[in-house]
Amino acid sequence: MRNYNPLKAPEGVRIALMGNEAIARGVVESGTYVVTGYPGTPSSEIIMTLHEYGSGLDIYAEWAVNERVAFEIALGASLGGARSLVTMKGPGLNVASDPALSAAYSGVNGGMTILVADDPGPMTTQTEQDSRWYAKLSKLPMVSPSSPQEAKDFMVVSQRLSEALQLPVILRTTTRVNHTVGEVITGGTELPRGFQGFRADPPRYVRAGMSWNLERHKWLNNQLRLVEGLVKQYGLNRVVEGGNKCIVTEGVSYNYVMEVLSRYRPTGNNVKVIKVDLLWPIPREFLLNSLSDCEEVLVVEELDPYLEESVKALLNEQKIRVNVYGKSNGFLPLEGELSALLVAKTLSKLLGFGVLSAEPRLKSLEVPSRPPPMCPGCPHRNSYIAILFGIAKAGYRREDIPIFGDIGCYALSVNPPLNAIWVEHSMGASISMAIGFKISGYNRPVIATIGDSTFFHAGLQPLIEAVNKRVDLLVVVLDNSVVAMTGHQSTPAWETTESGRNVKPVDIVEIVRSVGVENLAVVDPFNLDEMTTKVSEFLKKPGVNVLIARAPCAILKVRREGVKRRYKVLSDKCTKCLACVRVTGCPALYVSDEKVAVSTEDCVGCGLCVRYCPYKAIVEVEAT
Amino acid sequence: MSESKIVNILISSVGGQGGLTLSRVIAVASVLSGYSVRTGETLGMAQRFGSVLSYVRVGIDGIVYSPLFDEGEAHYMVCMEVIECARALKYLGRDGVLIVDDVVKPPTSMSLVGSGSEIKSVLLKQISSTIDSARFFLVPAKRIAIELGSSRAANMVLLGVLNGISKLFSESAVTEAVSSLFSNSTREPSLLAYRRGVDYIKHL
């Protein structure tokens, strides 16, 4: 789509890049060959950028079935000397944490970077997970960029560091780095480095020998002692300005600190900013040197008091008595994003300068909320309507039948008017939690709903569990043929991936059948009556029943085929009974001049609303 | 550490209207003009039809650090929809300029209780009563775009209005930014929409 290619731009060019695009550029600059991951906001655009601009660069960039598999692919590649990157959002690292901890003992040969994107706010994540603790837990080095420029530069640094240490390195970002656009100056590129060679070395690579593991643990701890010295040569960890009022900060928080200092210039620039780029191991020497003349210390970071605790421990150990302010003593909040204003208010308490906060002269007006709804024509809307009607058809009340949801667009069914799902937790948990609910003694039917990509990611094992334990359950797989919520990435059911690679499609129907599910049906959610009947029938059958509701994501469908049908409301027939809106909740329907109207620019012509108009007021018009 | 002159622009829109594209065009034009720039936005999740805010900070001299700014700090606010404009009004600064497309998209929460597009005139009346008319520009951007035959280009009309008022970017910087971001088929209509926006302000 765009006519400048960030991956192929020459060295020394100044271009506007989003943080994730900058990291993709860093892939090319670092000679990384294998890039894999699982889509997750705010990390997805790294691999998407490689897909969009990477043709002919000979980089393997493909989505994997989940983060754990992706991690192990990247690890395997790096054992043979190839350079690899694996990308994921914070909770993705939870999924990949098992191999991450073992990888530290075996180490790597080619550089391996683990990109993990956290989400203070949170904007698009189930928790405000602080993945910095993983560095401590897994004993893997971690670096933290503060801007798109550093995101690119640190991608290169972490690959070099990884190769020098023979350890995977975690590149930890947050939304305000991943999704921020800023100026980036490109560096030189390197040819992608693939397989180099591999020699069997069981004590190093086989984790089944306990005495080997003990030795590798010693090796690992020794390697960590080398890190701080190594990162010095890459220019990581910096002191900005001088003074004895000290601020320790990292990542995007550094920007808020600098913003405040450049705006208010408190106490005659008697403020020292200590920017920590290496988050693990804690750069002791750097911190002790920079903190030695501090009279007061404020730690500015998002989420948990991770740096704060390290700074306190370090000062304590050195018997240096200075006040450390931060989250533990309430100077900064423990939840949510920081902002320049928050940092300014905290700093002004400590330094005694007045904050010229621009008093909002205007107040926002009270307007109704606008949570993201399911798109017009979304097949999931039909599926949940069929589920709810199917419950009634089977003779149950809605409040009798719990619906477990999962992670994907279909979680939006929690909103009015559907009010469908009761629970939504983590990838694949719909099926497993429904099992637990059922075996605990719930004596009515239970429904689990899960999307196709989520099923591939983490739904298969719970399904095996349900079949094996003979749990009475209805599982509805909402198969829209794509990872929709994160921006339409491929699933294992595709024949061709985004990079043009021809792959063997894996069919969910075959998987479900093969694990021993006896009642299985594939339905079209746009055939509502059939799907409703199937739901009511399957609700009453013992054992594991699986319905696969198959229809492509509406956005994809429109991109492929355009809009085929148009509808309008006959205003003389519309009584504003709102039946159409109350059943569908479609955002293409709105009220205007005391009648319902169809927004022509938003309607994709699914015709669902037509069914529910008791007055036949919604009619098809000739598509232009 | 000198204070740089930073222009804060807030773009408020409904997901799918093209607010993110608008912020990207401004970011690219900024870099082409030799400015520093930071945008703050969230994307990727199903944002369609939800409230979307984009922060754009253009550093005329010196570096921009924070990708965000706070309430009351927007020098320019570009609204692609009236309800979202009302929601984001607290961001407009004391002397800030407000540019609003004369468009309303009632959210489902309103449709469900039977209220709808009549809210537009109510909100516009409230907004115009609280802001000096010299800094309030109600623009039929969407209508202009439709007249040009490219209904998706309302964001480019608004860019023309913004640049016509702010004079932040040279014509060549905008042209190059649009050219580098849009495919061959949408490039010319986008530039035409942009120029129509500039003209609209000239002839007010």
Tab-separated table of C-alpha atoms in Angstrom, chain A residues 237-498:
chain	number	residue	atom	x	y	z
A	237	ASN	CA	22.303	3.011	30.250
A	238	ARG	CA	22.786	6.779	30.236
A	239	VAL	CA	22.901	9.680	32.624
A	240	VAL	CA	21.245	12.829	31.342
A	241	GLU	CA	22.004	16.172	32.998
A	242	GLY	CA	23.620	16.489	36.379
A	243	GLY	CA	22.447	17.231	39.890
A	244	ASN	CA	21.731	15.600	43.188
A	245	LYS	CA	17.979	15.248	42.817
A	246	CYS	CA	17.907	11.966	40.942
A	247	ILE	CA	15.294	10.295	38.808
A	248	VAL	CA	15.720	6.655	37.850
A	249	THR	CA	13.556	5.704	34.880
A	250	GLU	CA	13.207	3.383	31.891
A	251	GLY	CA	11.145	2.797	28.746
A	252	VAL	CA	8.405	5.221	27.807
A	253	SER	CA	8.451	6.748	31.325
A	254	TYR	CA	11.774	8.357	30.416
A	255	ASN	CA	9.873	10.481	27.890
A	256	TYR	CA	7.461	11.768	30.518
A	257	VAL	CA	10.394	12.705	32.771
A	258	MET	CA	12.189	14.546	29.958
A	259	GLU	CA	8.976	16.262	28.900
A	260	VAL	CA	8.462	17.606	32.423
A	261	LEU	CA	12.073	18.720	32.805
A	262	SER	CA	12.118	20.520	29.469
A	263	ARG	CA	8.814	22.200	30.261
A	264	TYR	CA	9.356	23.291	33.855
A	265	ARG	CA	13.134	23.271	34.285
A	266	PRO	CA	12.728	22.854	38.038
A	267	THR	CA	15.340	23.964	40.596
A	268	GLY	CA	17.833	25.281	38.105
A	269	ASN	CA	18.397	21.957	36.404
A	270	ASN	CA	19.596	20.341	39.577
A	271	VAL	CA	18.045	17.094	38.392
A	272	LYS	CA	19.912	14.040	37.223
A	273	VAL	CA	18.080	11.577	34.998
A	274	ILE	CA	19.357	8.031	35.228
A	275	LYS	CA	18.027	6.128	32.227
A	276	VAL	CA	18.177	2.367	32.711
A	277	ASP	CA	18.109	0.469	29.410
A	278	LEU	CA	19.223	-2.889	30.800
A	279	LEU	CA	16.466	-4.162	33.070
A	280	TRP	CA	18.103	-7.504	33.853
A	281	PRO	CA	20.571	-8.103	35.240
A	282	ILE	CA	20.229	-4.834	37.163
A	283	PRO	CA	23.227	-2.717	36.061
A	284	ARG	CA	24.791	-2.444	39.531
A	285	GLU	CA	27.935	-0.599	38.611
A	286	PHE	CA	26.087	1.967	36.525
A	287	LEU	CA	23.452	2.551	39.184
A	288	LEU	CA	25.917	2.804	42.065
A	289	ASN	CA	28.054	5.262	40.116
A	290	SER	CA	25.121	7.435	39.150
A	291	LEU	CA	23.402	7.256	42.542
A	292	SER	CA	26.512	7.960	44.622
A	293	ASP	CA	25.919	11.719	44.917
A	294	CYS	CA	22.110	11.678	45.067
A	295	GLU	CA	20.322	13.387	47.942
A	296	GLU	CA	16.911	12.117	46.926
A	297	VAL	CA	15.815	9.489	44.428
A	298	LEU	CA	12.529	9.215	42.559
A	299	VAL	CA	11.896	6.103	40.499
A	300	VAL	CA	9.552	6.669	37.556
A	301	GLU	CA	8.288	3.487	35.889
A	302	GLU	CA	4.994	1.991	34.765
A	303	LEU	CA	3.212	-0.945	36.423
A	304	ASP	CA	5.054	-2.627	39.324
A	305	PRO	CA	7.850	-1.103	41.469
A	306	TYR	CA	10.385	-3.308	39.703
A	307	LEU	CA	13.277	-0.844	39.390
A	308	GLU	CA	12.323	0.779	42.663
A	309	GLU	CA	12.872	-2.445	44.602
A	310	SER	CA	16.230	-3.015	42.917
A	311	VAL	CA	17.394	0.522	43.609
A	312	LYS	CA	16.387	0.255	47.250
A	313	ALA	CA	18.128	-3.109	47.661
A	314	LEU	CA	21.275	-1.762	46.063
A	315	LEU	CA	21.397	1.374	48.215
A	316	ASN	CA	20.634	-0.666	51.305
A	317	GLU	CA	23.402	-3.135	50.552
A	318	GLN	CA	25.878	-0.268	50.123
A	319	LYS	CA	24.590	1.344	53.348
A	320	ILE	CA	23.719	4.506	51.433
A	321	ARG	CA	20.922	6.310	53.267
A	322	VAL	CA	18.784	8.386	50.901
A	323	ASN	CA	15.039	8.614	50.502
A	324	VAL	CA	13.690	6.662	47.549
A	325	TYR	CA	10.278	7.739	46.310
A	326	GLY	CA	8.090	5.814	43.913
A	327	LYS	CA	5.164	3.447	43.955
A	328	SER	CA	5.677	1.692	47.285
A	329	ASN	CA	5.166	4.939	49.191
A	330	GLY	CA	2.317	6.219	47.025
A	331	PHE	CA	4.147	8.877	45.004
A	332	LEU	CA	3.098	7.201	41.780
A	333	PRO	CA	0.145	4.894	41.102
A	334	LEU	CA	0.502	1.115	40.944
A	335	GLU	CA	-2.031	0.810	38.130
A	336	GLY	CA	-2.572	2.365	34.722
A	337	GLU	CA	-0.365	4.400	32.425
A	338	LEU	CA	1.803	7.272	33.530
A	339	SER	CA	1.628	10.670	31.856
A	340	ALA	CA	3.697	13.815	31.835
A	341	LEU	CA	1.134	15.438	34.133
A	342	LEU	CA	1.343	12.637	36.723
A	343	VAL	CA	5.132	12.810	36.666
A	344	ALA	CA	5.015	16.627	36.899
A	345	LYS	CA	2.760	16.529	39.959
A	346	THR	CA	4.964	13.968	41.684
A	347	LEU	CA	8.146	15.842	40.871
A	348	SER	CA	6.669	19.130	42.035
A	349	LYS	CA	5.910	17.554	45.423
A	350	LEU	CA	9.546	16.585	45.738
A	351	LEU	CA	11.179	19.622	44.179
A	352	GLY	CA	8.634	22.242	45.070
A	353	PHE	CA	7.864	23.781	41.710
A	354	GLY	CA	4.414	24.802	40.528
A	355	VAL	CA	2.789	22.691	37.882
A	356	LEU	CA	1.293	24.829	35.160
A	357	SER	CA	-1.221	22.201	34.265
A	358	ALA	CA	-3.356	23.584	31.500
A	359	GLU	CA	-6.599	23.786	33.424
A	360	PRO	CA	-9.140	22.317	31.026
A	361	ARG	CA	-11.308	25.290	30.217
A	362	LEU	CA	-13.774	23.072	28.458
A	363	LYS	CA	-15.452	20.095	29.975
A	364	SER	CA	-16.345	17.127	27.886
A	365	LEU	CA	-20.073	16.824	27.348
A	366	GLU	CA	-22.021	13.896	28.721
A	367	VAL	CA	-22.452	11.513	25.813
A	368	PRO	CA	-23.387	7.826	25.668
A	369	SER	CA	-20.525	5.334	25.737
A	370	ARG	CA	-19.306	3.689	22.556
A	371	PRO	CA	-17.797	0.292	23.352
A	372	PRO	CA	-16.550	-1.487	20.235
A	373	PRO	CA	-19.433	-3.613	18.900
A	374	MET	CA	-19.321	-6.579	16.558
A	375	CYS	CA	-19.051	-5.291	12.993
A	376	PRO	CA	-22.048	-5.221	10.663
A	377	GLY	CA	-22.427	-8.633	9.067
A	378	CYS	CA	-20.198	-10.339	11.657
A	379	PRO	CA	-20.978	-14.079	11.626
A	380	HIS	CA	-20.389	-14.249	15.394
A	381	ARG	CA	-23.474	-12.086	15.943
A	382	ASN	CA	-25.568	-14.717	14.172
A	383	SER	CA	-23.881	-17.526	16.093
A	384	TYR	CA	-24.700	-15.999	19.478
A	385	ILE	CA	-28.269	-15.240	18.408
A	386	ALA	CA	-28.596	-18.893	17.353
A	387	ILE	CA	-27.110	-20.029	20.675
A	388	LEU	CA	-29.486	-17.832	22.692
A	389	PHE	CA	-32.532	-18.876	20.633
A	390	GLY	CA	-31.369	-22.500	20.725
A	391	ILE	CA	-31.331	-22.378	24.525
A	392	ALA	CA	-34.951	-21.209	24.488
A	393	LYS	CA	-35.909	-23.780	21.870
A	394	ALA	CA	-34.490	-26.528	24.080
A	395	GLY	CA	-36.793	-25.349	26.828
A	396	TYR	CA	-34.274	-23.602	29.069
A	397	ARG	CA	-34.148	-20.079	30.369
A	398	ARG	CA	-31.151	-17.980	29.376
A	399	GLU	CA	-30.060	-17.605	32.975
A	400	ASP	CA	-29.938	-21.403	33.340
A	401	ILE	CA	-27.251	-22.003	30.746
A	402	PRO	CA	-23.814	-20.484	31.324
A	403	ILE	CA	-21.912	-19.509	28.180
A	404	PHE	CA	-18.145	-19.544	28.534
A	405	GLY	CA	-16.389	-17.202	26.127
A	406	ASP	CA	-12.821	-16.970	24.942
A	407	ILE	CA	-10.367	-14.433	23.556
A	408	GLY	CA	-11.288	-12.837	20.243
A	409	CYS	CA	-13.787	-10.442	18.689
A	410	TYR	CA	-16.627	-12.665	19.897
A	411	ALA	CA	-15.915	-11.559	23.485
A	412	LEU	CA	-17.741	-8.379	22.420
A	413	SER	CA	-20.923	-10.462	22.689
A	414	VAL	CA	-20.786	-9.597	26.384
A	415	ASN	CA	-22.194	-6.158	25.499
A	416	PRO	CA	-25.885	-5.326	25.003
A	417	PRO	CA	-28.064	-6.356	23.317
A	418	LEU	CA	-26.605	-9.890	23.162
A	419	ASN	CA	-25.308	-10.022	26.759
A	420	ALA	CA	-24.167	-13.496	25.786
A	421	ILE	CA	-20.962	-14.680	27.448
A	422	TRP	CA	-20.643	-15.069	31.206
A	423	VAL	CA	-16.923	-15.713	31.536
A	424	GLU	CA	-13.826	-14.927	29.472
A	425	HIS	CA	-10.311	-15.466	30.753
A	426	SER	CA	-7.374	-16.648	28.760
A	427	MET	CA	-6.688	-18.434	25.503
A	428	GLY	CA	-8.551	-21.763	25.400
A	429	ALA	CA	-10.029	-21.425	28.876
A	430	SER	CA	-13.637	-21.507	27.638
A	431	ILE	CA	-13.574	-25.281	27.219
A	432	SER	CA	-11.460	-26.103	30.279
A	433	MET	CA	-13.435	-23.861	32.614
A	434	ALA	CA	-16.709	-25.254	31.297
A	435	ILE	CA	-15.382	-28.747	32.112
A	436	GLY	CA	-14.635	-27.663	35.669
A	437	PHE	CA	-18.013	-26.017	36.050
A	438	LYS	CA	-19.760	-29.144	34.809
A	439	ILE	CA	-17.852	-31.749	36.826
A	440	SER	CA	-18.329	-29.716	39.992
A	441	GLY	CA	-21.962	-30.751	39.883
A	442	TYR	CA	-23.833	-28.327	37.656
A	443	ASN	CA	-26.829	-30.299	36.491
A	444	ARG	CA	-27.891	-28.323	33.426
A	445	PRO	CA	-26.152	-27.918	30.055
A	446	VAL	CA	-23.042	-25.766	29.726
A	447	ILE	CA	-21.797	-24.067	26.555
A	448	ALA	CA	-18.221	-23.144	25.590
A	449	THR	CA	-17.622	-20.796	22.640
A	450	ILE	CA	-14.188	-20.466	21.067
A	451	GLY	CA	-12.819	-18.932	17.855
A	452	ASP	CA	-10.890	-20.863	15.227
A	453	SER	CA	-7.494	-19.332	15.904
A	454	THR	CA	-7.972	-19.614	19.659
A	455	PHE	CA	-8.942	-23.263	19.172
A	456	PHE	CA	-5.709	-23.912	17.252
A	457	HIS	CA	-3.779	-21.962	19.887
A	458	ALA	CA	-5.054	-23.608	23.064
A	459	GLY	CA	-8.423	-25.299	22.554
A	460	LEU	CA	-7.301	-28.717	21.423
A	461	GLN	CA	-6.013	-30.081	24.743
A	462	PRO	CA	-9.138	-29.007	26.679
A	463	LEU	CA	-11.263	-30.740	24.043
A	464	ILE	CA	-9.243	-33.940	24.470
A	465	GLU	CA	-9.784	-33.641	28.224
A	466	ALA	CA	-13.546	-33.227	27.775
A	467	VAL	CA	-13.810	-36.243	25.457
A	468	ASN	CA	-11.630	-38.396	27.671
A	469	LYS	CA	-13.588	-37.579	30.829
A	470	ARG	CA	-16.954	-37.985	29.093
A	471	VAL	CA	-18.068	-34.481	30.064
A	472	ASP	CA	-21.502	-33.387	28.830
A	473	LEU	CA	-20.722	-30.207	26.987
A	474	LEU	CA	-21.621	-28.144	23.950
A	475	VAL	CA	-18.620	-26.541	22.306
A	476	VAL	CA	-19.298	-24.014	19.560
A	477	VAL	CA	-16.248	-23.231	17.425
A	478	LEU	CA	-16.772	-19.830	15.822
A	479	ASP	CA	-14.751	-20.339	12.669
A	480	ASN	CA	-14.346	-17.100	10.717
A	481	SER	CA	-11.169	-18.418	9.047
A	482	VAL	CA	-8.829	-15.727	10.364
A	483	VAL	CA	-7.230	-14.175	13.456
A	484	ALA	CA	-9.613	-11.240	13.206
A	485	MET	CA	-9.223	-9.181	16.353
A	486	THR	CA	-5.516	-8.480	15.990
A	487	GLY	CA	-5.744	-7.427	12.345
A	488	HIS	CA	-6.505	-10.441	10.130
A	489	GLN	CA	-3.565	-12.773	10.369
A	490	SER	CA	-3.420	-16.297	8.934
A	491	THR	CA	-4.419	-19.474	10.778
A	492	PRO	CA	-3.196	-23.039	10.171
A	493	ALA	CA	-6.320	-23.530	8.024
A	494	TRP	CA	-4.926	-21.270	5.276
A	495	GLU	CA	-3.439	-22.626	2.054
A	496	THR	CA	-1.121	-19.685	1.524
A	497	THR	CA	0.431	-17.547	4.239
A	498	GLU	CA	0.886	-13.775	4.103
